XYZ file of C-alpha atoms in Angstrom:
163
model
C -16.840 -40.361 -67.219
C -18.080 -40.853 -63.800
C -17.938 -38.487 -61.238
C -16.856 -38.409 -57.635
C -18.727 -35.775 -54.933
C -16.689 -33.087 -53.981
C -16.265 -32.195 -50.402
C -13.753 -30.017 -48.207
C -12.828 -30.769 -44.536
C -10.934 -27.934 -42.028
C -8.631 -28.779 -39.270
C -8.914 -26.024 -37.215
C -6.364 -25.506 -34.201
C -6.138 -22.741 -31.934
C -2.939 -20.467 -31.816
C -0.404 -22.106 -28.899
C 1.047 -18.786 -27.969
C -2.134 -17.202 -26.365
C -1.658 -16.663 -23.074
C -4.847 -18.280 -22.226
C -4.134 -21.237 -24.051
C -0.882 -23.065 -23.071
C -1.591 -26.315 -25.262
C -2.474 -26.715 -28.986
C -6.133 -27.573 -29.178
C -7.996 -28.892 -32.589
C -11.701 -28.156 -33.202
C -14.036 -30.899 -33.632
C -17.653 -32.049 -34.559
C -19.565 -34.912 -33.579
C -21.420 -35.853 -36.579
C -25.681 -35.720 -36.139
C -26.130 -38.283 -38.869
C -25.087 -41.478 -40.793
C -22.189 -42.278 -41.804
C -20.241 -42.663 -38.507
C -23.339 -40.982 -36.110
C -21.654 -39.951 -33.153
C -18.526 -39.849 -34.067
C -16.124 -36.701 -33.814
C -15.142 -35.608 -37.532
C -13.177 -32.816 -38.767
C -15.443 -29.812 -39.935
C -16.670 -30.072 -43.609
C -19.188 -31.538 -46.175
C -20.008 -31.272 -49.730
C -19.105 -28.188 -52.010
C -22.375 -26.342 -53.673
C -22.901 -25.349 -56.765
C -21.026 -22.312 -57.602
C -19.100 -22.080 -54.340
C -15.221 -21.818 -54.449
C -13.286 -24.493 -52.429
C -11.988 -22.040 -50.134
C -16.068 -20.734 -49.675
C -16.847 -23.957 -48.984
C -14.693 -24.717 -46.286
C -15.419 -21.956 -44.460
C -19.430 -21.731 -44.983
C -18.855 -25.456 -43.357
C -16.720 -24.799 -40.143
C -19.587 -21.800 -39.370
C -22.631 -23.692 -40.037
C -21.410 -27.143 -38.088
C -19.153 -24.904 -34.912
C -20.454 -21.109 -35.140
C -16.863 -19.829 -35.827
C -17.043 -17.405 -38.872
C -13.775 -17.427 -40.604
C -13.133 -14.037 -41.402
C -10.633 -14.428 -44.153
C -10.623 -17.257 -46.584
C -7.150 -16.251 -47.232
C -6.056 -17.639 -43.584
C -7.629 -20.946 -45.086
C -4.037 -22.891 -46.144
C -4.600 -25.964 -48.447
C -2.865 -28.568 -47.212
C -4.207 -31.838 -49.610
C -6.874 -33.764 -51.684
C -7.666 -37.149 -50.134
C -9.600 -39.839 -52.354
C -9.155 -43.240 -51.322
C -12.052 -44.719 -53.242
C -13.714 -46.327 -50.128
C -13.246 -43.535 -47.491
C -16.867 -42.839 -47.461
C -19.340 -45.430 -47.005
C -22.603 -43.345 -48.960
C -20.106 -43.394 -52.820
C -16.945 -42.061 -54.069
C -15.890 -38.846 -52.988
C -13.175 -36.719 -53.339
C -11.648 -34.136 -50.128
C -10.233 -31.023 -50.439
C -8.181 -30.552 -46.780
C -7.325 -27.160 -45.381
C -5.710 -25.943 -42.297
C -6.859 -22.803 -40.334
C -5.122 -22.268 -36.866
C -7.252 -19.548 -34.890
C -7.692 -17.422 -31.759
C -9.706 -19.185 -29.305
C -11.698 -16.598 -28.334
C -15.146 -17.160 -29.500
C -17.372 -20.072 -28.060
C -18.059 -23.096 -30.276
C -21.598 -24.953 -30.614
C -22.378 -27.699 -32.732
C -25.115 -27.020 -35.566
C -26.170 -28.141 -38.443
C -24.712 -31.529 -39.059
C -22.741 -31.581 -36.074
C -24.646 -32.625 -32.583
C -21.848 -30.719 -30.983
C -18.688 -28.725 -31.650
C -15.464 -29.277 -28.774
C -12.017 -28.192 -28.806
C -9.203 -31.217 -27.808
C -5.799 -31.142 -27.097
C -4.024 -32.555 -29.973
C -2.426 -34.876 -27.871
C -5.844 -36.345 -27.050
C -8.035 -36.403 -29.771
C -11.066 -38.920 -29.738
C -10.075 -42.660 -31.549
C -10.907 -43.348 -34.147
C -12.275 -40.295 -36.045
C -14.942 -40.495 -38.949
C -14.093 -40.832 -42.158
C -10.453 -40.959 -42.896
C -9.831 -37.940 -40.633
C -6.852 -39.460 -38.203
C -5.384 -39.883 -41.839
C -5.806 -36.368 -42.955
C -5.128 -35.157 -40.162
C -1.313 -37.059 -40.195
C -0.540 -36.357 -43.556
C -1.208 -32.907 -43.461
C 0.669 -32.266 -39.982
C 3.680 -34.095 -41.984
C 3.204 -32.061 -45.212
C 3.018 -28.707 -43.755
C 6.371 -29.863 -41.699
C 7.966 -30.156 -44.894
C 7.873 -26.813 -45.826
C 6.544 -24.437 -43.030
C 6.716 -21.105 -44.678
C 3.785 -19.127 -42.711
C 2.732 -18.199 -39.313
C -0.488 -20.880 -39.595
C 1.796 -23.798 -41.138
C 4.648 -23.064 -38.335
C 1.795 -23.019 -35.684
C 0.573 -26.554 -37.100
C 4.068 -27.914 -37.628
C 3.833 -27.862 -33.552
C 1.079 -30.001 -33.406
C 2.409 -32.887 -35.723
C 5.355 -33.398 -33.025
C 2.372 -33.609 -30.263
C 0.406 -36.508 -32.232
C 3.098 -39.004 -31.749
């Protein structure tokens, strides 16, 4: 049977009740290369070879930002995403995960990633790469369903400020 490419993509928001930080912000990339050059993206890219979802998603948000997730355990799953034409290079298949943080470290864009910025949620670059302003909405609405953690409460916020 054929086979899609696996990848995993992060939204990564900062914690809203720092004291230095009086708005919700989400970390993004703007993507170094074809597809959508230029463009700000979500952190992620394709899974390796051995590497655990959760492995993958954070190797990703280090190598394209600089932040080092230091648990993969404050990684929360929040969907899979494969609309057949979401990525114009094949069919691929994304694994979505939610990590709200402390904004305390700088951010630089590597790797992939021509640069690495944090926005306010309520005024994040249009339209995003990929199918991200779709991730992004269904997995604000999804963790609103059930907000049972500190991280999903703490994103539950910023799906009221997208509207």
């Amino acid at each position: 049977y054929p086979r899609p490419a696996l990848t995993v993509d992060t939204i990564v928001v900062s914690h809203p009740e720092l004291p230095s930080h009086d708005k919700m912000e989400m970390l993004l990339i703007q993507r170094k290369h074809p597809p959508f050059q230029g463009h700000w993206a979500l952190p992620g890219g394709f899974v390796d070879e051995g590497e655990t979802l959760e492995q993958a998603a954070a190797r990703e948000v280090e190598e394209e930002t600089g932040y080092r997730v230091e648990t993969h355990a404050d990684l929360v799953q929040v969907g899979a995403f494969g609309d057949p034409g979401r990525d114009p290079r094949g069919w691929t298949v994304t694994v979505a995960y939610a990590l709200a943080v402390p904004r305390t470290k700088p951010v630089e864009g590597a790797d992939d990633a021509t640069r690495a910025q944090w926005f306010s949620v309520e005024e994040l670059p249009k339209p995003l790469a990929f199918d991200h302003d779709k991730i992004i909405r269904a997995s604000f609405e999804r963790l609103a369903q059930g907000a049972r953690d500190a991280h999903a409460a703490t994103l539950t916020l910023a799906a009221s400020r997208l509207e």
